mmCIF file of C-alpha atoms in Angstrom:
data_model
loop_
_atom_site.group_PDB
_atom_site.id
_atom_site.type_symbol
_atom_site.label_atom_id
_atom_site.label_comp_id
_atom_site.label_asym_id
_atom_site.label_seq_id
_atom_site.Cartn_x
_atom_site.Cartn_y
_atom_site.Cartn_z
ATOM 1 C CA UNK R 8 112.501 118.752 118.100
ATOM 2 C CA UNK R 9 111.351 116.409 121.406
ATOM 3 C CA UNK R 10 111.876 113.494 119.267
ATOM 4 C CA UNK R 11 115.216 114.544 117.045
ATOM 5 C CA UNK R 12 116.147 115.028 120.752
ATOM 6 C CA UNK R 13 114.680 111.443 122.084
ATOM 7 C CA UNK R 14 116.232 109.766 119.413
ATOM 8 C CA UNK R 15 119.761 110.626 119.274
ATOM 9 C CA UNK R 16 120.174 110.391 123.045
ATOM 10 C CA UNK R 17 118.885 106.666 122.291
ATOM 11 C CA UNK R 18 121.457 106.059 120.288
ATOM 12 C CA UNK R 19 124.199 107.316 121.925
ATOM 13 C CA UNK R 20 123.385 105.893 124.905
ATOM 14 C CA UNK R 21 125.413 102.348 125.669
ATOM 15 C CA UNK R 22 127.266 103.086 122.153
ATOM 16 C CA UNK R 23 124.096 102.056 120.458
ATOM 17 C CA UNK R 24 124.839 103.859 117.339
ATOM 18 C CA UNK R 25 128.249 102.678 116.836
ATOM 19 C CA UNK R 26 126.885 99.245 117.274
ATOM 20 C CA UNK R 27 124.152 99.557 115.306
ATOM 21 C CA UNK R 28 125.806 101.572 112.169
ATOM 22 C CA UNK R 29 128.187 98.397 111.806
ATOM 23 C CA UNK R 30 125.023 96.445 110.585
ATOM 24 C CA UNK R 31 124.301 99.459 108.458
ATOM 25 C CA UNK R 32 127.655 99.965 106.648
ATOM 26 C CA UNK R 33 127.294 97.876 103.404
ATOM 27 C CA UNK R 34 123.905 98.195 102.508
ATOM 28 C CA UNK R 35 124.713 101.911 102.963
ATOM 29 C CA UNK R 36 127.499 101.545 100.274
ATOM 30 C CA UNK R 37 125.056 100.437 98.022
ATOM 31 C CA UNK R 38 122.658 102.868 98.499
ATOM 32 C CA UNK R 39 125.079 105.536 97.999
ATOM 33 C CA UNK R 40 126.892 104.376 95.133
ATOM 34 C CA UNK R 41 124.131 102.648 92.859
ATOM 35 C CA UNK R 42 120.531 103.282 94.072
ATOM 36 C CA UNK R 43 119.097 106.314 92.014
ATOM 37 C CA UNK R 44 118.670 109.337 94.193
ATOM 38 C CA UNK R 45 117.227 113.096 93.301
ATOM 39 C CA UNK R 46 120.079 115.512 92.644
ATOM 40 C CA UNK R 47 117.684 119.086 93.166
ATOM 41 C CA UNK R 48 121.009 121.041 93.692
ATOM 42 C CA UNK R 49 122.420 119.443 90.448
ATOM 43 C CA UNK R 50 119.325 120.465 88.764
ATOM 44 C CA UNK R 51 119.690 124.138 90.125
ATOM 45 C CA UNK R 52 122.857 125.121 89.428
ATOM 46 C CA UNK R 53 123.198 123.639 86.211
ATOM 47 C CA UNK R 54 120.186 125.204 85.465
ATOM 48 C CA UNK R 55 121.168 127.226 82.525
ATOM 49 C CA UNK R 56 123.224 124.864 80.814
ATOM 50 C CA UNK R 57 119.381 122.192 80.614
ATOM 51 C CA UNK R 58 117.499 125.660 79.895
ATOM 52 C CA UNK R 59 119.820 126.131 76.502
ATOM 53 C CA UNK R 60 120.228 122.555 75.473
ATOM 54 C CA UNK R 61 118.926 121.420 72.253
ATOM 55 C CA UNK R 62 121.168 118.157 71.745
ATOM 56 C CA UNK R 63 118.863 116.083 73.653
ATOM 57 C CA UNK R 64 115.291 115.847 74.734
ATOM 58 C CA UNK R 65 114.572 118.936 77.564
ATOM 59 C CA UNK R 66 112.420 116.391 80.012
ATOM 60 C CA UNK R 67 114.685 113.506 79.330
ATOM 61 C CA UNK R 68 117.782 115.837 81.639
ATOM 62 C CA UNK R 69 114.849 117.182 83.958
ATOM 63 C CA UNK R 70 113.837 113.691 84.762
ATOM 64 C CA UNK R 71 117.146 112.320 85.431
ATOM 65 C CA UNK R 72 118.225 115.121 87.791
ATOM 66 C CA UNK R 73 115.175 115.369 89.815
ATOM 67 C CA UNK R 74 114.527 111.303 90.100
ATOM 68 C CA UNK R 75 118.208 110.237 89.587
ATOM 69 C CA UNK R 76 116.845 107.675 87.390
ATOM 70 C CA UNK R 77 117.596 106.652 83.694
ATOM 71 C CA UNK R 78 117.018 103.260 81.632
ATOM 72 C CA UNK R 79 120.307 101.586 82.891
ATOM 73 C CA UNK R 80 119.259 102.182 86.272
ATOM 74 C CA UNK R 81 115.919 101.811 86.526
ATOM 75 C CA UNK R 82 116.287 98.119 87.954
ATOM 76 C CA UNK R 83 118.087 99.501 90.561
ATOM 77 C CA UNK R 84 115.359 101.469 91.970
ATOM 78 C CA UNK R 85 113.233 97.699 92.205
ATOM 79 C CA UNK R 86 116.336 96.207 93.886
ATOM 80 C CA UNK R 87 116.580 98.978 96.557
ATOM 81 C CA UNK R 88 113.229 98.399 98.412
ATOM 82 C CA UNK R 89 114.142 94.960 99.765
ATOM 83 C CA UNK R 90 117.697 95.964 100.803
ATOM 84 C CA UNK R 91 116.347 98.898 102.572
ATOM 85 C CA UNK R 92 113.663 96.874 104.068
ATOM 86 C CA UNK R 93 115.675 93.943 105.351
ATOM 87 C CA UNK R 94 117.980 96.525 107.113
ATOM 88 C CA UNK R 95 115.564 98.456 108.744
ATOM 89 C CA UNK R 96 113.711 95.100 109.856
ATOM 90 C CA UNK R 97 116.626 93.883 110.983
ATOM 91 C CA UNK R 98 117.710 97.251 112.794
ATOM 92 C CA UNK R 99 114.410 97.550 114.312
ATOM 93 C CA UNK R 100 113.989 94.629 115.914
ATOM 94 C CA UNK R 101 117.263 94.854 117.791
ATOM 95 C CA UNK R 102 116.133 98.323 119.084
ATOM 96 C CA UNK R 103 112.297 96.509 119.534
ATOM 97 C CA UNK R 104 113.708 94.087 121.881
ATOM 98 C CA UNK R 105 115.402 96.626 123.567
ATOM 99 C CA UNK R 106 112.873 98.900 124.406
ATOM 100 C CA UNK R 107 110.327 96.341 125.068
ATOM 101 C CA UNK R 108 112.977 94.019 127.212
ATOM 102 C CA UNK R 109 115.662 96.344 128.483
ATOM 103 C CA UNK R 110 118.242 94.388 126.992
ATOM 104 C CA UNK R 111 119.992 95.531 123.945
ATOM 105 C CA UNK R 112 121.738 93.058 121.929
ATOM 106 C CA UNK R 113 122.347 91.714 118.158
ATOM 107 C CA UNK R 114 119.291 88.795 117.828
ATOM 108 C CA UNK R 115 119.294 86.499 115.648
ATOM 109 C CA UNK R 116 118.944 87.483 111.849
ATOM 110 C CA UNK R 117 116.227 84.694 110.688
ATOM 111 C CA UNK R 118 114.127 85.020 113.483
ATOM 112 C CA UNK R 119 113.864 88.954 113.781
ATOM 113 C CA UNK R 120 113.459 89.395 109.706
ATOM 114 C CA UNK R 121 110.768 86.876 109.589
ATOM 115 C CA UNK R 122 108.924 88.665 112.534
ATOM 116 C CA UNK R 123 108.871 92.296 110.865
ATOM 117 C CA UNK R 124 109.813 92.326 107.550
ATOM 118 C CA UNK R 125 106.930 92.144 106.439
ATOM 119 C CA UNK R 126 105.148 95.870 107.779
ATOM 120 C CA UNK R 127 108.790 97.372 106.808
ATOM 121 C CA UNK R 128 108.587 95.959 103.233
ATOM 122 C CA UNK R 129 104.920 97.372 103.379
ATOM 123 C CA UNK R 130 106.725 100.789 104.760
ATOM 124 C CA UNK R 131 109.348 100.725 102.313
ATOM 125 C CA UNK R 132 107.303 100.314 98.774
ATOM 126 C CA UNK R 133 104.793 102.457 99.371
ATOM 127 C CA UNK R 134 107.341 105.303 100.684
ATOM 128 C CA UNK R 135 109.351 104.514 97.734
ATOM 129 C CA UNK R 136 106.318 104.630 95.473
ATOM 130 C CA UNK R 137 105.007 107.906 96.755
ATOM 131 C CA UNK R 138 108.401 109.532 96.522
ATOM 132 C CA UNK R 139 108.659 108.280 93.033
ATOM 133 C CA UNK R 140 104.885 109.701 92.314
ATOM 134 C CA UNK R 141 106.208 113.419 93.796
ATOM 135 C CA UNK R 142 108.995 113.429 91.847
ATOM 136 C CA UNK R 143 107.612 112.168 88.182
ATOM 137 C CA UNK R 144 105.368 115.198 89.109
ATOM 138 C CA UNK R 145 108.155 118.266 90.066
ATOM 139 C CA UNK R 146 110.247 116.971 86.896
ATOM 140 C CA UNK R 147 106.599 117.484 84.815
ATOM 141 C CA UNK R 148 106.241 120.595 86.446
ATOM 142 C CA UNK R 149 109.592 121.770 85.943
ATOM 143 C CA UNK R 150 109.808 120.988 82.007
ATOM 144 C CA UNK R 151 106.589 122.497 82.067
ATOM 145 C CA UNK R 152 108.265 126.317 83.325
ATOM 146 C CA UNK R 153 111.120 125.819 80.875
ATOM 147 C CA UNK R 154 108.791 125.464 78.285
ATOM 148 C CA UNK R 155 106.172 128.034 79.257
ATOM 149 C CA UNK R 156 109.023 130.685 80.422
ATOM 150 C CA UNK R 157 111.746 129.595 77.327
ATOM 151 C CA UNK R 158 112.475 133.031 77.225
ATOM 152 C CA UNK R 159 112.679 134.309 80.580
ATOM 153 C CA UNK R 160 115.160 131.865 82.757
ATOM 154 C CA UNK R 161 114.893 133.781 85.850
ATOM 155 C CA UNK R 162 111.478 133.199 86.058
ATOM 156 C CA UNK R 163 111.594 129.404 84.752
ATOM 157 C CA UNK R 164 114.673 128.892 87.563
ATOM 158 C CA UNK R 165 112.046 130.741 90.213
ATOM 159 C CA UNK R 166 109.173 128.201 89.656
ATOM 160 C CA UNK R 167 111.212 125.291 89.605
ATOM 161 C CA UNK R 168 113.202 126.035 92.589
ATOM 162 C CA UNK R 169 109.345 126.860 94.103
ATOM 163 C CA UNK R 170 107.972 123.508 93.091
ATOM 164 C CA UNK R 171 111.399 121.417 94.058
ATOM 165 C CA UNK R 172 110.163 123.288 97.295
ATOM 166 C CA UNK R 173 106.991 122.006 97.466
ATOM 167 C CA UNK R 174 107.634 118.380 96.677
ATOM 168 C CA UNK R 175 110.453 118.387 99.677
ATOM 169 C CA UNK R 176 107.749 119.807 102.050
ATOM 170 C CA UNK R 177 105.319 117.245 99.952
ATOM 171 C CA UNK R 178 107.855 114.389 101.040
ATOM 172 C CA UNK R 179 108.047 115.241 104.811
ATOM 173 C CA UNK R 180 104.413 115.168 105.050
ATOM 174 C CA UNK R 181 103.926 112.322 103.642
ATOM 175 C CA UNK R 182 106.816 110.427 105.355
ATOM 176 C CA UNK R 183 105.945 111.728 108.755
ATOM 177 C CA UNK R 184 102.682 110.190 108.459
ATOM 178 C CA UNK R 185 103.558 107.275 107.318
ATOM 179 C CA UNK R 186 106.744 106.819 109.753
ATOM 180 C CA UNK R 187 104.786 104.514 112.884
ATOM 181 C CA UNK R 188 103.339 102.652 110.104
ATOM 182 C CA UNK R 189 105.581 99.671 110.882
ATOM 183 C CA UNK R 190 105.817 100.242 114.125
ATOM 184 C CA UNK R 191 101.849 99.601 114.534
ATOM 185 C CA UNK R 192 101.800 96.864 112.494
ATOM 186 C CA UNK R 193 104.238 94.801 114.204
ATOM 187 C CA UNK R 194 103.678 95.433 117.567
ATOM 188 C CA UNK R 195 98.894 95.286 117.025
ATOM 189 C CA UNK R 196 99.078 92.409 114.318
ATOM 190 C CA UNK R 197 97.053 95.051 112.363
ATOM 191 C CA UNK R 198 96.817 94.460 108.612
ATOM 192 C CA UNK R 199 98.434 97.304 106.293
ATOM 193 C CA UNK R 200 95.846 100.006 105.702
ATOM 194 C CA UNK R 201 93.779 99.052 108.884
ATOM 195 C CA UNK R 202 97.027 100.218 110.480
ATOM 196 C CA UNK R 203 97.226 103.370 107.885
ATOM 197 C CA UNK R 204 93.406 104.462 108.906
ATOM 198 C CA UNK R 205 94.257 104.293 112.446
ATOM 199 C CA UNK R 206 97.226 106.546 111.821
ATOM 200 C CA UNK R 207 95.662 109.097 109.821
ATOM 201 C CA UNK R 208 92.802 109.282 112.704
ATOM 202 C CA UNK R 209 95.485 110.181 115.015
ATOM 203 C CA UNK R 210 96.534 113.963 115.814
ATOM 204 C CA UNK R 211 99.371 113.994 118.761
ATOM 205 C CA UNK R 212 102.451 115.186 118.118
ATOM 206 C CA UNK R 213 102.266 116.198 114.431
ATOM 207 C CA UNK R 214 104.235 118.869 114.545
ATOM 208 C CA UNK R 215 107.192 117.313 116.403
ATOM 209 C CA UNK R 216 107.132 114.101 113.828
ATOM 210 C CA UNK R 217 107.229 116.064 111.044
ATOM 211 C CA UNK R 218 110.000 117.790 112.752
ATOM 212 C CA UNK R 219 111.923 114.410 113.496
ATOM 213 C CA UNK R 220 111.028 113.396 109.955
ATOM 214 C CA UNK R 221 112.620 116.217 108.159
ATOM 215 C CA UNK R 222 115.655 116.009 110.056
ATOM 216 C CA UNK R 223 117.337 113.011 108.103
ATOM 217 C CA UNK R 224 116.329 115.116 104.633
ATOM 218 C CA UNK R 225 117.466 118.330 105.478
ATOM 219 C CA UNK R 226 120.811 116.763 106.907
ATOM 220 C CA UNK R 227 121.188 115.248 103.520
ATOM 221 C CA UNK R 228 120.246 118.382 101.828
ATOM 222 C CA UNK R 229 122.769 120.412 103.690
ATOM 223 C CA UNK R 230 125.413 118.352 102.880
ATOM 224 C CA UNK R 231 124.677 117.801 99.331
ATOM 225 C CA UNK R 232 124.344 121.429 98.868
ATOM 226 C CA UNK R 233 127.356 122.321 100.418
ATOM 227 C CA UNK R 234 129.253 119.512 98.073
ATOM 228 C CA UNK R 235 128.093 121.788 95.180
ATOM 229 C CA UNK R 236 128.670 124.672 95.952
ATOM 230 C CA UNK R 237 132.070 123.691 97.373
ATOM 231 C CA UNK R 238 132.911 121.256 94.376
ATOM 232 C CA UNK R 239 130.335 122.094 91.637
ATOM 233 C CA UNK R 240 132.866 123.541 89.522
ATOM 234 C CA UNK R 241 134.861 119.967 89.075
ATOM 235 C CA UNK R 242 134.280 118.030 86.421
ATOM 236 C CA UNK R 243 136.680 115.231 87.261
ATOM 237 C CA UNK R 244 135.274 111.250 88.280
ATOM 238 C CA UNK R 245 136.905 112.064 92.101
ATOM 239 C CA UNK R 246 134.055 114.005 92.536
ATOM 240 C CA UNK R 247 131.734 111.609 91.910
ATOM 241 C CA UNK R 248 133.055 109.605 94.438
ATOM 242 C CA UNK R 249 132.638 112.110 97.271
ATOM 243 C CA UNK R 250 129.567 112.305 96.557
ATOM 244 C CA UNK R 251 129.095 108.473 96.722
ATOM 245 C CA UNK R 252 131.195 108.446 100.284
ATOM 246 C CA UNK R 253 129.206 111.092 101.392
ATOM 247 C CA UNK R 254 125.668 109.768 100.615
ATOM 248 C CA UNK R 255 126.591 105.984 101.849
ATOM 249 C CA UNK R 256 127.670 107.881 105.193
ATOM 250 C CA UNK R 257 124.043 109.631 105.629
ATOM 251 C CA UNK R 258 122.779 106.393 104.774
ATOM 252 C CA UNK R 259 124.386 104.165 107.243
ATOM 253 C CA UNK R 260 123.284 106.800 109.667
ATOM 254 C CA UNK R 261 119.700 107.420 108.086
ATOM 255 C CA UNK R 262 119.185 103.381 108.470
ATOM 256 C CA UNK R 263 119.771 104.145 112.310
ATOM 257 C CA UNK R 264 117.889 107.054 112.587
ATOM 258 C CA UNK R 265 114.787 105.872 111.225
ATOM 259 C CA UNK R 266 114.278 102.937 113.603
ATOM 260 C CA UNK R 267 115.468 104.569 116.455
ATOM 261 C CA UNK R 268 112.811 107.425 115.209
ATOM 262 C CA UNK R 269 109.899 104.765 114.287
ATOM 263 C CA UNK R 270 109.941 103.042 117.642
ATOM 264 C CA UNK R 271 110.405 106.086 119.831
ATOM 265 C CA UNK R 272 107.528 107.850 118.538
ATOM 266 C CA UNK R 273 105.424 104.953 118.402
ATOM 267 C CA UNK R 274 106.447 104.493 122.300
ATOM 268 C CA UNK R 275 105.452 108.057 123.005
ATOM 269 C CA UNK R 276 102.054 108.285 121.507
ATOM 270 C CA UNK R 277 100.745 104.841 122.405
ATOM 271 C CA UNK R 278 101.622 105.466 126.137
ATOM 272 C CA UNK R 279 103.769 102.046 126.601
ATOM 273 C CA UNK R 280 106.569 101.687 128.689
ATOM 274 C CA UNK R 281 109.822 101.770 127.844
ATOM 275 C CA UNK R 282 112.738 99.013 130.070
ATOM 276 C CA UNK R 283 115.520 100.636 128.187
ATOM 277 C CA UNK R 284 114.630 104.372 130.079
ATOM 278 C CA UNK R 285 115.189 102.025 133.340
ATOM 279 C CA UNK R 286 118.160 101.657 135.326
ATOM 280 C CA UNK R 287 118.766 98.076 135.486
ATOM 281 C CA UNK R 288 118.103 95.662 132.733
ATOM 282 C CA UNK R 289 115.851 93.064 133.627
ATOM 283 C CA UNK R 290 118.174 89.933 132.720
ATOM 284 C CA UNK R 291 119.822 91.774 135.253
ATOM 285 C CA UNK R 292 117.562 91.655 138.298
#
């Protein structure tokens, strides 16, 4: 957990989170209120209820739980990979300048945007587009045990839970080595998958990004899980909301995190020095 640990003493360092989750507050309420996101819990416990139903198509309910998507908000999905990638651009190069400079402070929006949105619009799509691919494929899967085991729902409910399993672990693999993928692109000038060869070539400190990476998603997964359980019963639109409030918070801090995370690892592997880890800032001297 070196760089869970790296991170979040970043952050709270100088009030850096505060600061930084102000930028991060409305694009957050978007994200949790109208971009599509998986609901595996959902899926679970209202498991027997999608095993028995025969008023609607059986894949058409697995789909929409495990990709949170449907026809109405399908263009949602589109609209959520430039807000996501403007904020973390725009995150990022505050905390950029402030590793690289020793001075941390809001830069202008134009400027920084313009310099790396770019790599994190790269990062975004095809993070989006790979969690979209391992999704399409547990909700296949999963229709695929109802079917097979339509008369034995333990065992259907054990080999969907297994592959929802699978496609988390799936999703912090992938995202862990995709997460300096920015990073390298902005700070070498190298082009998209001359960058992505480099990083597959690379082997130190695996284990603690894939540790840092699955932080955010098992945060989210904790809390979501403990919103069901706690209010899965309720069947009123309050709780609907919660969940929005709750997901926009993880956001907000999720399009911290992530930043924080991308240009702290890429720091530690590449061997550069850091002015923010020194003493006195060097407008300062």
């Amino acid at each position: 957990m070196k760089y869970v640990h790296h991170t979040i003493k970043y952050l709270k360092n100088k009030n850096r989170l505060f600061k930084l989750l102000i930028l991060t507050a409305v694009p957050a309420v978007y994200l949790g209120f109208f971009a599509p996101l998986p609901d595996f819990d959902g899926f679970l416990f209202n498991f027997s209820d999608i095993f028995a139903s025969e008023n609607e198509p059986l894949f058409g309910r697995v789909f929409a739980y495990i990709t949170g998507l449907n026809a109405p908000n399908a263009a949602l999905l589109i609209l959520t990979i430039p807000v996501c990638a403007v904020t973390l651009s725009y995150v990022s190069a505050i905390i950029e300048r402030d590793m690289h400079v020793g001075d941390f402070r809001y830069v202008p929006f134009g400027k920084s945007i313009n310099n790396n949105f770019y790599p994190y619009l790269i990062f975004v799509f095809f993070a989006v587009a790979g969690l979209e691919f391992l999704l399409l494929s547990a909700a296949l899967l999963s229709n695929l045990w109802i079917v097979a085991f339509k008369d034995a729902q333990i065992a259907a409910l054990i080999f969907s839970a297994a592959t929802l399993l699978l496609c988390a672990a799936a999703i912090v693999g992938i995202f862990s080595v995709l997460l300096i993928w920015p990073a390298l692109m902005t700070y070498t000038g190298m082009k998209p998958f001359s960058a992505l060869a480099h990083i597959l070539r690379a082997k130190k400190g695996i284990g603690e990004i894939i540790a840092a990476a699955a932080f955010p998603i098992f945060i989210f997964g904790i809390a979501e899980l403990l919103l069901t359980v706690l209010y899965g019963g309720a069947s009123d639109d309050g709780l609907g909301v919660i969940f929005n409030i709750v997901e926009s918070v993880l956001m907000a801090f999720a399009g911290v995190y992530l930043p924080a995370l991308i240009n702290t690892v890429y720091y530690d592997i590449s061997g550069l020095e850091r002015e923010d880890l020194k003493r006195q800032s060097i407008w300062s001297k």
